[in-house]
mmCIF file with all atom_site columns, C-alpha atoms in Angstrom:
data_model
loop_
_atom_site.group_PDB
_atom_site.id
_atom_site.type_symbol
_atom_site.label_atom_id
_atom_site.label_alt_id
_atom_site.label_comp_id
_atom_site.label_asym_id
_atom_site.label_entity_id
_atom_site.label_seq_id
_atom_site.pdbx_PDB_ins_code
_atom_site.Cartn_x
_atom_site.Cartn_y
_atom_site.Cartn_z
_atom_site.occupancy
_atom_site.B_iso_or_equiv
_atom_site.pdbx_formal_charge
_atom_site.auth_seq_id
_atom_site.auth_comp_id
_atom_site.auth_asym_id
_atom_site.auth_atom_id
_atom_site.pdbx_PDB_model_num
ATOM 1   C CA . MET A 1 1   ? 20.457  -4.910  -1.368  1.00 0.00 ? 25  MET A CA 1
ATOM 2   C CA . ASN A 1 2   ? 21.065  -1.559  -2.084  1.00 0.00 ? 26  ASN A CA 1
ATOM 3   C CA . LEU A 1 3   ? 18.602  0.894   -4.592  1.00 0.00 ? 27  LEU A CA 1
ATOM 4   C CA . LEU A 1 4   ? 18.906  3.417   -6.194  1.00 0.00 ? 28  LEU A CA 1
ATOM 5   C CA . PHE A 1 5   ? 15.603  5.704   -7.574  1.00 0.00 ? 29  PHE A CA 1
ATOM 6   C CA . ALA A 1 6   ? 15.248  6.879   -10.062 1.00 0.00 ? 30  ALA A CA 1
ATOM 7   C CA . SER A 1 7   ? 13.699  9.803   -8.922  1.00 0.00 ? 31  SER A CA 1
ATOM 8   C CA . GLU A 1 8   ? 13.661  13.361  -6.990  1.00 0.00 ? 32  GLU A CA 1
ATOM 9   C CA . ASN A 1 9   ? 10.040  12.783  -6.034  1.00 0.00 ? 33  ASN A CA 1
ATOM 10  C CA . SER A 1 10  ? 10.583  11.002  -2.133  1.00 0.00 ? 34  SER A CA 1
ATOM 11  C CA . HIS A 1 11  ? 6.310   10.784  -1.728  1.00 0.00 ? 35  HIS A CA 1
ATOM 12  C CA . LYS A 1 12  ? 7.238   7.783   -3.715  1.00 0.00 ? 36  LYS A CA 1
ATOM 13  C CA . ARG A 1 13  ? 10.951  6.632   -2.777  1.00 0.00 ? 37  ARG A CA 1
ATOM 14  C CA . ASP A 1 14  ? 8.531   6.708   0.728   1.00 0.00 ? 38  ASP A CA 1
ATOM 15  C CA . GLU A 1 15  ? 5.639   4.513   -0.109  1.00 0.00 ? 39  GLU A CA 1
ATOM 16  C CA . ILE A 1 16  ? 8.686   2.207   -2.731  1.00 0.00 ? 40  ILE A CA 1
ATOM 17  C CA . ALA A 1 17  ? 11.057  2.047   0.941   1.00 0.00 ? 41  ALA A CA 1
ATOM 18  C CA . SER A 1 18  ? 7.622   0.946   3.004   1.00 0.00 ? 42  SER A CA 1
ATOM 19  C CA . LEU A 1 19  ? 7.372   -1.948  1.122   1.00 0.00 ? 43  LEU A CA 1
ATOM 20  C CA . ILE A 1 20  ? 10.852  -3.038  -0.250  1.00 0.00 ? 44  ILE A CA 1
ATOM 21  C CA . THR A 1 21  ? 11.969  -3.737  3.676   1.00 0.00 ? 45  THR A CA 1
ATOM 22  C CA . PRO A 1 22  ? 15.420  -4.948  4.400   1.00 0.00 ? 46  PRO A CA 1
ATOM 23  C CA . HIS A 1 23  ? 15.687  -4.343  0.746   1.00 0.00 ? 47  HIS A CA 1
ATOM 24  C CA . LYS A 1 24  ? 17.044  -0.391  0.776   1.00 0.00 ? 48  LYS A CA 1
ATOM 25  C CA . ILE A 1 25  ? 16.022  2.578   -1.463  1.00 0.00 ? 49  ILE A CA 1
ATOM 26  C CA . SER A 1 26  ? 17.597  5.724   -1.898  1.00 0.00 ? 50  SER A CA 1
ATOM 27  C CA . LEU A 1 27  ? 17.541  9.302   -4.040  1.00 0.00 ? 51  LEU A CA 1
ATOM 28  C CA . PRO A 1 28  ? 20.140  9.902   -6.622  1.00 0.00 ? 52  PRO A CA 1
ATOM 29  C CA . THR A 1 29  ? 21.054  13.733  -4.629  1.00 0.00 ? 53  THR A CA 1
ATOM 30  C CA . GLU A 1 30  ? 21.341  11.445  -0.964  1.00 0.00 ? 54  GLU A CA 1
ATOM 31  C CA . ILE A 1 31  ? 24.840  9.927   -2.902  1.00 0.00 ? 55  ILE A CA 1
ATOM 32  C CA . GLY A 1 32  ? 25.509  13.190  -4.314  1.00 0.00 ? 56  GLY A CA 1
ATOM 33  C CA . ILE A 1 33  ? 24.027  12.580  -7.842  1.00 0.00 ? 57  ILE A CA 1
ATOM 34  C CA . ASP A 1 34  ? 22.746  14.940  -9.739  1.00 0.00 ? 58  ASP A CA 1
ATOM 35  C CA . TYR A 1 35  ? 19.649  13.367  -11.122 1.00 0.00 ? 59  TYR A CA 1
ATOM 36  C CA . TYR A 1 36  ? 17.772  14.090  -14.297 1.00 0.00 ? 60  TYR A CA 1
ATOM 37  C CA . PHE A 1 37  ? 15.862  12.439  -17.104 1.00 0.00 ? 61  PHE A CA 1
ATOM 38  C CA . GLU A 1 38  ? 13.740  13.980  -19.434 1.00 0.00 ? 62  GLU A CA 1
ATOM 39  C CA . GLU A 1 39  ? 10.414  11.741  -20.009 1.00 0.00 ? 63  GLU A CA 1
ATOM 40  C CA . THR A 1 40  ? 10.512  11.286  -23.827 1.00 0.00 ? 64  THR A CA 1
ATOM 41  C CA . GLU A 1 41  ? 8.821   7.909   -24.323 1.00 0.00 ? 65  GLU A CA 1
ATOM 42  C CA . ASP A 1 42  ? 5.480   6.822   -26.076 1.00 0.00 ? 66  ASP A CA 1
ATOM 43  C CA . THR A 1 43  ? 4.434   5.084   -23.140 1.00 0.00 ? 67  THR A CA 1
ATOM 44  C CA . LEU A 1 44  ? 5.077   3.850   -19.199 1.00 0.00 ? 68  LEU A CA 1
ATOM 45  C CA . LEU A 1 45  ? 6.991   0.858   -19.318 1.00 0.00 ? 69  LEU A CA 1
ATOM 46  C CA . LEU A 1 46  ? 10.072  3.356   -21.949 1.00 0.00 ? 70  LEU A CA 1
ATOM 47  C CA . ASN A 1 47  ? 9.738   5.662   -19.515 1.00 0.00 ? 71  ASN A CA 1
ATOM 48  C CA . ALA A 1 48  ? 10.860  3.625   -16.625 1.00 0.00 ? 72  ALA A CA 1
ATOM 49  C CA . LEU A 1 49  ? 13.043  1.537   -18.033 1.00 0.00 ? 73  LEU A CA 1
ATOM 50  C CA . GLY A 1 50  ? 14.959  5.231   -19.934 1.00 0.00 ? 74  GLY A CA 1
ATOM 51  C CA . LYS A 1 51  ? 14.627  5.808   -16.668 1.00 0.00 ? 75  LYS A CA 1
ATOM 52  C CA . ALA A 1 52  ? 16.322  3.271   -14.126 1.00 0.00 ? 76  ALA A CA 1
ATOM 53  C CA . MET A 1 53  ? 19.289  3.572   -17.325 1.00 0.00 ? 77  MET A CA 1
ATOM 54  C CA . HIS A 1 54  ? 19.984  6.841   -17.231 1.00 0.00 ? 78  HIS A CA 1
ATOM 55  C CA . LEU A 1 55  ? 20.310  6.201   -13.624 1.00 0.00 ? 79  LEU A CA 1
ATOM 56  C CA . TYR A 1 56  ? 22.724  2.952   -14.200 1.00 0.00 ? 80  TYR A CA 1
ATOM 57  C CA . LYS A 1 57  ? 24.398  4.453   -16.565 1.00 0.00 ? 81  LYS A CA 1
ATOM 58  C CA . LEU A 1 58  ? 25.626  7.566   -13.430 1.00 0.00 ? 82  LEU A CA 1
ATOM 59  C CA . SER A 1 59  ? 25.290  5.171   -10.367 1.00 0.00 ? 83  SER A CA 1
ATOM 60  C CA . ASN A 1 60  ? 27.030  2.189   -12.198 1.00 0.00 ? 84  ASN A CA 1
ATOM 61  C CA . LYS A 1 61  ? 24.358  0.883   -8.665  1.00 0.00 ? 85  LYS A CA 1
ATOM 62  C CA . PRO A 1 62  ? 21.467  -1.409  -9.308  1.00 0.00 ? 86  PRO A CA 1
ATOM 63  C CA . THR A 1 63  ? 18.755  0.886   -10.167 1.00 0.00 ? 87  THR A CA 1
ATOM 64  C CA . ILE A 1 64  ? 14.900  1.160   -9.654  1.00 0.00 ? 88  ILE A CA 1
ATOM 65  C CA . ALA A 1 65  ? 12.705  3.796   -11.090 1.00 0.00 ? 89  ALA A CA 1
ATOM 66  C CA . ASP A 1 66  ? 8.509   4.337   -11.597 1.00 0.00 ? 90  ASP A CA 1
ATOM 67  C CA . ASP A 1 67  ? 6.282   5.244   -14.307 1.00 0.00 ? 91  ASP A CA 1
ATOM 68  C CA . THR A 1 68  ? 3.216   6.045   -13.661 1.00 0.00 ? 92  THR A CA 1
ATOM 69  C CA . GLY A 1 69  ? 0.302   7.295   -15.381 1.00 0.00 ? 93  GLY A CA 1
ATOM 70  C CA . LEU A 1 70  ? -3.398  7.584   -14.305 1.00 0.00 ? 94  LEU A CA 1
ATOM 71  C CA . PHE A 1 71  ? -5.992  6.830   -17.274 1.00 0.00 ? 95  PHE A CA 1
ATOM 72  C CA . VAL A 1 72  ? -9.586  8.232   -17.620 1.00 0.00 ? 96  VAL A CA 1
ATOM 73  C CA . ASP A 1 73  ? -12.096 7.311   -20.456 1.00 0.00 ? 97  ASP A CA 1
ATOM 74  C CA . ALA A 1 74  ? -14.205 9.506   -20.519 1.00 0.00 ? 98  ALA A CA 1
ATOM 75  C CA . LEU A 1 75  ? -10.963 11.722  -21.965 1.00 0.00 ? 99  LEU A CA 1
ATOM 76  C CA . ASP A 1 76  ? -10.409 8.510   -24.244 1.00 0.00 ? 100 ASP A CA 1
ATOM 77  C CA . GLY A 1 77  ? -6.742  7.361   -21.865 1.00 0.00 ? 101 GLY A CA 1
ATOM 78  C CA . ARG A 1 78  ? -5.774  10.850  -21.078 1.00 0.00 ? 102 ARG A CA 1
ATOM 79  C CA . PRO A 1 79  ? -3.624  12.253  -19.248 1.00 0.00 ? 103 PRO A CA 1
ATOM 80  C CA . GLY A 1 80  ? -2.163  8.794   -19.609 1.00 0.00 ? 104 GLY A CA 1
ATOM 81  C CA . VAL A 1 81  ? 1.783   8.623   -19.768 1.00 0.00 ? 105 VAL A CA 1
ATOM 82  C CA . TYR A 1 82  ? 1.061   12.521  -19.608 1.00 0.00 ? 106 TYR A CA 1
ATOM 83  C CA . THR A 1 83  ? 0.255   12.630  -16.402 1.00 0.00 ? 107 THR A CA 1
ATOM 84  C CA . ALA A 1 84  ? 2.894   13.762  -14.821 1.00 0.00 ? 108 ALA A CA 1
ATOM 85  C CA . ARG A 1 85  ? 2.653   17.108  -17.019 1.00 0.00 ? 109 ARG A CA 1
ATOM 86  C CA . TYR A 1 86  ? -0.893  17.278  -17.622 1.00 0.00 ? 110 TYR A CA 1
ATOM 87  C CA . GLY A 1 87  ? -1.953  20.532  -18.887 1.00 0.00 ? 111 GLY A CA 1
ATOM 88  C CA . GLU A 1 88  ? 1.806   22.197  -18.739 1.00 0.00 ? 112 GLU A CA 1
ATOM 89  C CA . ASP A 1 89  ? 1.235   22.706  -22.808 1.00 0.00 ? 113 ASP A CA 1
ATOM 90  C CA . VAL A 1 90  ? -1.754  24.647  -21.727 1.00 0.00 ? 114 VAL A CA 1
ATOM 91  C CA . PHE A 1 91  ? -1.046  27.172  -19.225 1.00 0.00 ? 115 PHE A CA 1
ATOM 92  C CA . ASN A 1 92  ? 2.904   27.438  -20.478 1.00 0.00 ? 116 ASN A CA 1
ATOM 93  C CA . ARG A 1 93  ? 3.951   26.222  -16.313 1.00 0.00 ? 117 ARG A CA 1
ATOM 94  C CA . SER A 1 94  ? 4.656   23.930  -14.208 1.00 0.00 ? 118 SER A CA 1
ATOM 95  C CA . LEU A 1 95  ? 1.856   22.629  -12.034 1.00 0.00 ? 119 LEU A CA 1
ATOM 96  C CA . SER A 1 96  ? 1.687   22.027  -8.290  1.00 0.00 ? 120 SER A CA 1
ATOM 97  C CA . SER A 1 97  ? -0.657  18.477  -7.905  1.00 0.00 ? 121 SER A CA 1
ATOM 98  C CA . PHE A 1 98  ? -3.470  20.724  -6.608  1.00 0.00 ? 122 PHE A CA 1
ATOM 99  C CA . GLU A 1 99  ? -4.350  22.998  -9.886  1.00 0.00 ? 123 GLU A CA 1
ATOM 100 C CA . LYS A 1 100 ? -4.004  19.177  -11.958 1.00 0.00 ? 124 LYS A CA 1
ATOM 101 C CA . ASN A 1 101 ? -6.490  17.919  -9.753  1.00 0.00 ? 125 ASN A CA 1
ATOM 102 C CA . GLU A 1 102 ? -8.601  21.075  -10.761 1.00 0.00 ? 126 GLU A CA 1
ATOM 103 C CA . PHE A 1 103 ? -7.077  21.056  -14.558 1.00 0.00 ? 127 PHE A CA 1
ATOM 104 C CA . LEU A 1 104 ? -9.121  17.187  -14.672 1.00 0.00 ? 128 LEU A CA 1
ATOM 105 C CA . LEU A 1 105 ? -12.169 18.010  -12.716 1.00 0.00 ? 129 LEU A CA 1
ATOM 106 C CA . GLU A 1 106 ? -12.688 20.745  -15.147 1.00 0.00 ? 130 GLU A CA 1
ATOM 107 C CA . ASN A 1 107 ? -12.183 18.589  -17.383 1.00 0.00 ? 131 ASN A CA 1
ATOM 108 C CA . LEU A 1 108 ? -14.240 16.089  -16.906 1.00 0.00 ? 132 LEU A CA 1
ATOM 109 C CA . LYS A 1 109 ? -17.592 18.735  -15.057 1.00 0.00 ? 133 LYS A CA 1
ATOM 110 C CA . HIS A 1 110 ? -19.553 17.889  -17.889 1.00 0.00 ? 134 HIS A CA 1
ATOM 111 C CA . VAL A 1 111 ? -19.479 14.071  -17.110 1.00 0.00 ? 135 VAL A CA 1
ATOM 112 C CA . ASP A 1 112 ? -21.629 12.254  -15.216 1.00 0.00 ? 136 ASP A CA 1
ATOM 113 C CA . LYS A 1 113 ? -20.343 10.333  -12.082 1.00 0.00 ? 137 LYS A CA 1
ATOM 114 C CA . GLU A 1 114 ? -21.844 6.729   -14.037 1.00 0.00 ? 138 GLU A CA 1
ATOM 115 C CA . HIS A 1 115 ? -18.764 7.389   -17.173 1.00 0.00 ? 139 HIS A CA 1
ATOM 116 C CA . ARG A 1 116 ? -15.771 8.806   -14.597 1.00 0.00 ? 140 ARG A CA 1
ATOM 117 C CA . SER A 1 117 ? -14.183 5.332   -14.554 1.00 0.00 ? 141 SER A CA 1
ATOM 118 C CA . ALA A 1 118 ? -10.680 5.222   -14.758 1.00 0.00 ? 142 ALA A CA 1
ATOM 119 C CA . ARG A 1 119 ? -7.864  4.097   -13.312 1.00 0.00 ? 143 ARG A CA 1
ATOM 120 C CA . PHE A 1 120 ? -3.394  4.639   -11.675 1.00 0.00 ? 144 PHE A CA 1
ATOM 121 C CA . ILE A 1 121 ? -1.272  1.561   -13.740 1.00 0.00 ? 145 ILE A CA 1
ATOM 122 C CA . CYS A 1 122 ? 2.330   2.135   -12.997 1.00 0.00 ? 146 CYS A CA 1
ATOM 123 C CA . THR A 1 123 ? 5.531   0.317   -14.022 1.00 0.00 ? 147 THR A CA 1
ATOM 124 C CA . ILE A 1 124 ? 8.405   0.223   -12.125 1.00 0.00 ? 148 ILE A CA 1
ATOM 125 C CA . ALA A 1 125 ? 11.676  -1.308  -14.259 1.00 0.00 ? 149 ALA A CA 1
ATOM 126 C CA . LEU A 1 126 ? 15.022  -2.767  -11.625 1.00 0.00 ? 150 LEU A CA 1
ATOM 127 C CA . VAL A 1 127 ? 18.476  -1.923  -13.434 1.00 0.00 ? 151 VAL A CA 1
ATOM 128 C CA . LEU A 1 128 ? 20.890  -4.807  -12.097 1.00 0.00 ? 152 LEU A CA 1
ATOM 129 C CA . SER A 1 129 ? 23.047  -4.162  -15.185 1.00 0.00 ? 153 SER A CA 1
ATOM 130 C CA . LYS A 1 130 ? 22.737  -3.071  -18.161 1.00 0.00 ? 154 LYS A CA 1
ATOM 131 C CA . ASP A 1 131 ? 21.437  -6.368  -19.681 1.00 0.00 ? 155 ASP A CA 1
ATOM 132 C CA . ASN A 1 132 ? 19.901  -7.029  -17.070 1.00 0.00 ? 156 ASN A CA 1
ATOM 133 C CA . PHE A 1 133 ? 16.670  -5.683  -15.998 1.00 0.00 ? 157 PHE A CA 1
ATOM 134 C CA . TYR A 1 134 ? 13.387  -6.496  -15.051 1.00 0.00 ? 158 TYR A CA 1
ATOM 135 C CA . LEU A 1 135 ? 9.988   -4.967  -15.304 1.00 0.00 ? 159 LEU A CA 1
ATOM 136 C CA . PHE A 1 136 ? 6.691   -5.697  -13.648 1.00 0.00 ? 160 PHE A CA 1
ATOM 137 C CA . SER A 1 137 ? 3.035   -3.476  -14.609 1.00 0.00 ? 161 SER A CA 1
ATOM 138 C CA . GLN A 1 138 ? 0.600   -3.188  -12.059 1.00 0.00 ? 162 GLN A CA 1
ATOM 139 C CA . SER A 1 139 ? -2.728  -0.944  -12.413 1.00 0.00 ? 163 SER A CA 1
ATOM 140 C CA . LEU A 1 140 ? -6.289  0.092   -9.991  1.00 0.00 ? 164 LEU A CA 1
ATOM 141 C CA . GLU A 1 141 ? -9.371  0.472   -10.503 1.00 0.00 ? 165 GLU A CA 1
ATOM 142 C CA . GLY A 1 142 ? -11.736 3.145   -9.639  1.00 0.00 ? 166 GLY A CA 1
ATOM 143 C CA . VAL A 1 143 ? -13.810 6.438   -9.978  1.00 0.00 ? 167 VAL A CA 1
ATOM 144 C CA . ILE A 1 144 ? -12.791 10.585  -10.897 1.00 0.00 ? 168 ILE A CA 1
ATOM 145 C CA . ILE A 1 145 ? -15.732 12.408  -8.298  1.00 0.00 ? 169 ILE A CA 1
ATOM 146 C CA . ASP A 1 146 ? -16.175 15.919  -9.212  1.00 0.00 ? 170 ASP A CA 1
ATOM 147 C CA . SER A 1 147 ? -13.816 17.362  -5.603  1.00 0.00 ? 171 SER A CA 1
ATOM 148 C CA . GLN A 1 148 ? -10.871 16.531  -4.183  1.00 0.00 ? 172 GLN A CA 1
ATOM 149 C CA . LYS A 1 149 ? -11.347 14.928  -1.140  1.00 0.00 ? 173 LYS A CA 1
ATOM 150 C CA . GLY A 1 150 ? -8.029  14.458  1.605   1.00 0.00 ? 174 GLY A CA 1
ATOM 151 C CA . LYS A 1 151 ? -5.221  15.021  3.106   1.00 0.00 ? 175 LYS A CA 1
ATOM 152 C CA . GLU A 1 152 ? -2.725  12.183  2.678   1.00 0.00 ? 176 GLU A CA 1
ATOM 153 C CA . GLY A 1 153 ? -1.371  10.830  -0.708  1.00 0.00 ? 177 GLY A CA 1
ATOM 154 C CA . PHE A 1 154 ? 0.076   13.314  -3.151  1.00 0.00 ? 178 PHE A CA 1
ATOM 155 C CA . GLY A 1 155 ? -0.031  13.298  -6.932  1.00 0.00 ? 179 GLY A CA 1
ATOM 156 C CA . TYR A 1 156 ? -4.780  12.891  -8.184  1.00 0.00 ? 180 TYR A CA 1
ATOM 157 C CA . ASP A 1 157 ? -4.956  10.727  -4.924  1.00 0.00 ? 181 ASP A CA 1
ATOM 158 C CA . PRO A 1 158 ? -7.358  13.615  -3.453  1.00 0.00 ? 182 PRO A CA 1
ATOM 159 C CA . ILE A 1 159 ? -10.133 12.770  -7.164  1.00 0.00 ? 183 ILE A CA 1
ATOM 160 C CA . PHE A 1 160 ? -9.200  8.949   -7.262  1.00 0.00 ? 184 PHE A CA 1
ATOM 161 C CA . PHE A 1 161 ? -12.222 7.783   -5.436  1.00 0.00 ? 185 PHE A CA 1
ATOM 162 C CA . ILE A 1 162 ? -12.500 3.929   -4.520  1.00 0.00 ? 186 ILE A CA 1
ATOM 163 C CA . PRO A 1 163 ? -16.033 2.306   -4.665  1.00 0.00 ? 187 PRO A CA 1
ATOM 164 C CA . SER A 1 164 ? -15.377 -0.249  -2.786  1.00 0.00 ? 188 SER A CA 1
ATOM 165 C CA . LEU A 1 165 ? -13.939 1.327   0.800   1.00 0.00 ? 189 LEU A CA 1
ATOM 166 C CA . ASN A 1 166 ? -15.923 4.902   -0.646  1.00 0.00 ? 190 ASN A CA 1
ATOM 167 C CA . LYS A 1 167 ? -13.016 6.744   0.432   1.00 0.00 ? 191 LYS A CA 1
ATOM 168 C CA . THR A 1 168 ? -11.001 8.653   -2.463  1.00 0.00 ? 192 THR A CA 1
ATOM 169 C CA . LEU A 1 169 ? -6.503  7.826   -2.057  1.00 0.00 ? 193 LEU A CA 1
ATOM 170 C CA . SER A 1 170 ? -6.409  10.388  0.431   1.00 0.00 ? 194 SER A CA 1
ATOM 171 C CA . GLU A 1 171 ? -8.676  9.334   2.837   1.00 0.00 ? 195 GLU A CA 1
ATOM 172 C CA . ILE A 1 172 ? -6.929  6.090   3.968   1.00 0.00 ? 196 ILE A CA 1
ATOM 173 C CA . SER A 1 173 ? -3.747  5.261   5.318   1.00 0.00 ? 197 SER A CA 1
ATOM 174 C CA . LEU A 1 174 ? -0.443  4.245   3.624   1.00 0.00 ? 198 LEU A CA 1
ATOM 175 C CA . THR A 1 175 ? -0.362  1.261   5.237   1.00 0.00 ? 199 THR A CA 1
ATOM 176 C CA . LYS A 1 176 ? -3.628  0.899   3.463   1.00 0.00 ? 200 LYS A CA 1
ATOM 177 C CA . LYS A 1 177 ? -2.987  2.617   -0.092  1.00 0.00 ? 201 LYS A CA 1
ATOM 178 C CA . ASN A 1 178 ? 0.509   0.615   -0.669  1.00 0.00 ? 202 ASN A CA 1
ATOM 179 C CA . GLU A 1 179 ? -2.286  -2.732  0.783   1.00 0.00 ? 203 GLU A CA 1
ATOM 180 C CA . ILE A 1 180 ? -4.757  -1.939  -2.458  1.00 0.00 ? 204 ILE A CA 1
ATOM 181 C CA . SER A 1 181 ? -2.344  0.365   -4.760  1.00 0.00 ? 205 SER A CA 1
ATOM 182 C CA . HIS A 1 182 ? -1.020  0.080   -8.212  1.00 0.00 ? 206 HIS A CA 1
ATOM 183 C CA . ARG A 1 183 ? 2.134   1.209   -6.802  1.00 0.00 ? 207 ARG A CA 1
ATOM 184 C CA . GLY A 1 184 ? 2.179   -1.011  -3.717  1.00 0.00 ? 208 GLY A CA 1
ATOM 185 C CA . LYS A 1 185 ? 1.583   -4.860  -6.070  1.00 0.00 ? 209 LYS A CA 1
ATOM 186 C CA . ALA A 1 186 ? 4.059   -3.872  -8.456  1.00 0.00 ? 210 ALA A CA 1
ATOM 187 C CA . VAL A 1 187 ? 6.117   -2.842  -5.190  1.00 0.00 ? 211 VAL A CA 1
ATOM 188 C CA . ARG A 1 188 ? 5.334   -6.573  -3.939  1.00 0.00 ? 212 ARG A CA 1
ATOM 189 C CA . ASP A 1 189 ? 6.745   -8.182  -7.410  1.00 0.00 ? 213 ASP A CA 1
ATOM 190 C CA . VAL A 1 190 ? 9.914   -6.699  -7.256  1.00 0.00 ? 214 VAL A CA 1
ATOM 191 C CA . MET A 1 191 ? 10.461  -8.525  -4.062  1.00 0.00 ? 215 MET A CA 1
ATOM 192 C CA . VAL A 1 192 ? 9.303   -11.537 -5.340  1.00 0.00 ? 216 VAL A CA 1
ATOM 193 C CA . MET A 1 193 ? 12.225  -11.005 -7.883  1.00 0.00 ? 217 MET A CA 1
ATOM 194 C CA . LEU A 1 194 ? 14.456  -9.093  -5.143  1.00 0.00 ? 218 LEU A CA 1
ATOM 195 C CA . ASP A 1 195 ? 13.844  -11.634 -2.298  1.00 0.00 ? 219 ASP A CA 1
ATOM 196 C CA . SER A 1 196 ? 14.985  -14.918 -5.238  1.00 0.00 ? 220 SER A CA 1
ATOM 197 C CA . LEU A 1 197 ? 17.955  -13.342 -6.693  1.00 0.00 ? 221 LEU A CA 1
ATOM 198 C CA . SER A 1 198 ? 18.781  -12.847 -2.909  1.00 0.00 ? 222 SER A CA 1
ATOM 199 C CA . LYS A 1 199 ? 18.469  -16.970 -2.429  1.00 0.00 ? 223 LYS A CA 1
ATOM 200 C CA . GLU A 1 200 ? 20.470  -17.949 -5.911  1.00 0.00 ? 224 GLU A CA 1
ATOM 201 C CA . GLN A 1 201 ? 23.182  -15.699 -4.581  1.00 0.00 ? 225 GLN A CA 1
#
């Protein structure tokens, strides 16, 4: 199946594409669609479904969208659904991933390492028509460390530490990340559904 990914985030697209073979995934701009969707919902599920439905209406093609949040226990679950825009209301401008990470670390500077538990939650919406869609959600538990480490990955990966690996997500390969990550697990759930649908056709 050929899917459109409701995002302009090529990093996310590459992660999903590496897992979704033999299905194909394209960005809207690659087929000439000028795509923009403002995330205004208060849950990951509604944001993911909103993005996928919006692109489906523009393209009339099967679409997939993800919304991922980082939930830090010591910050009462923040940044949560606002993960992608974290800190922008404080600085009144867009922030780079490095700046968002530093802002998060600043907010945790008085929290000891025993209380820095956090989790990524990824929700994926697969829209096949306006009345036919599926939702998937998976999580990854970890700890927020006190400085950025590693050169792989993107977003909050440099500060998200996996105790069982003794590494951040930015210190492991994409293959290993896809094996354990919230997004990797959710995409595999999508694959099970796509394979099931293919067998029914």
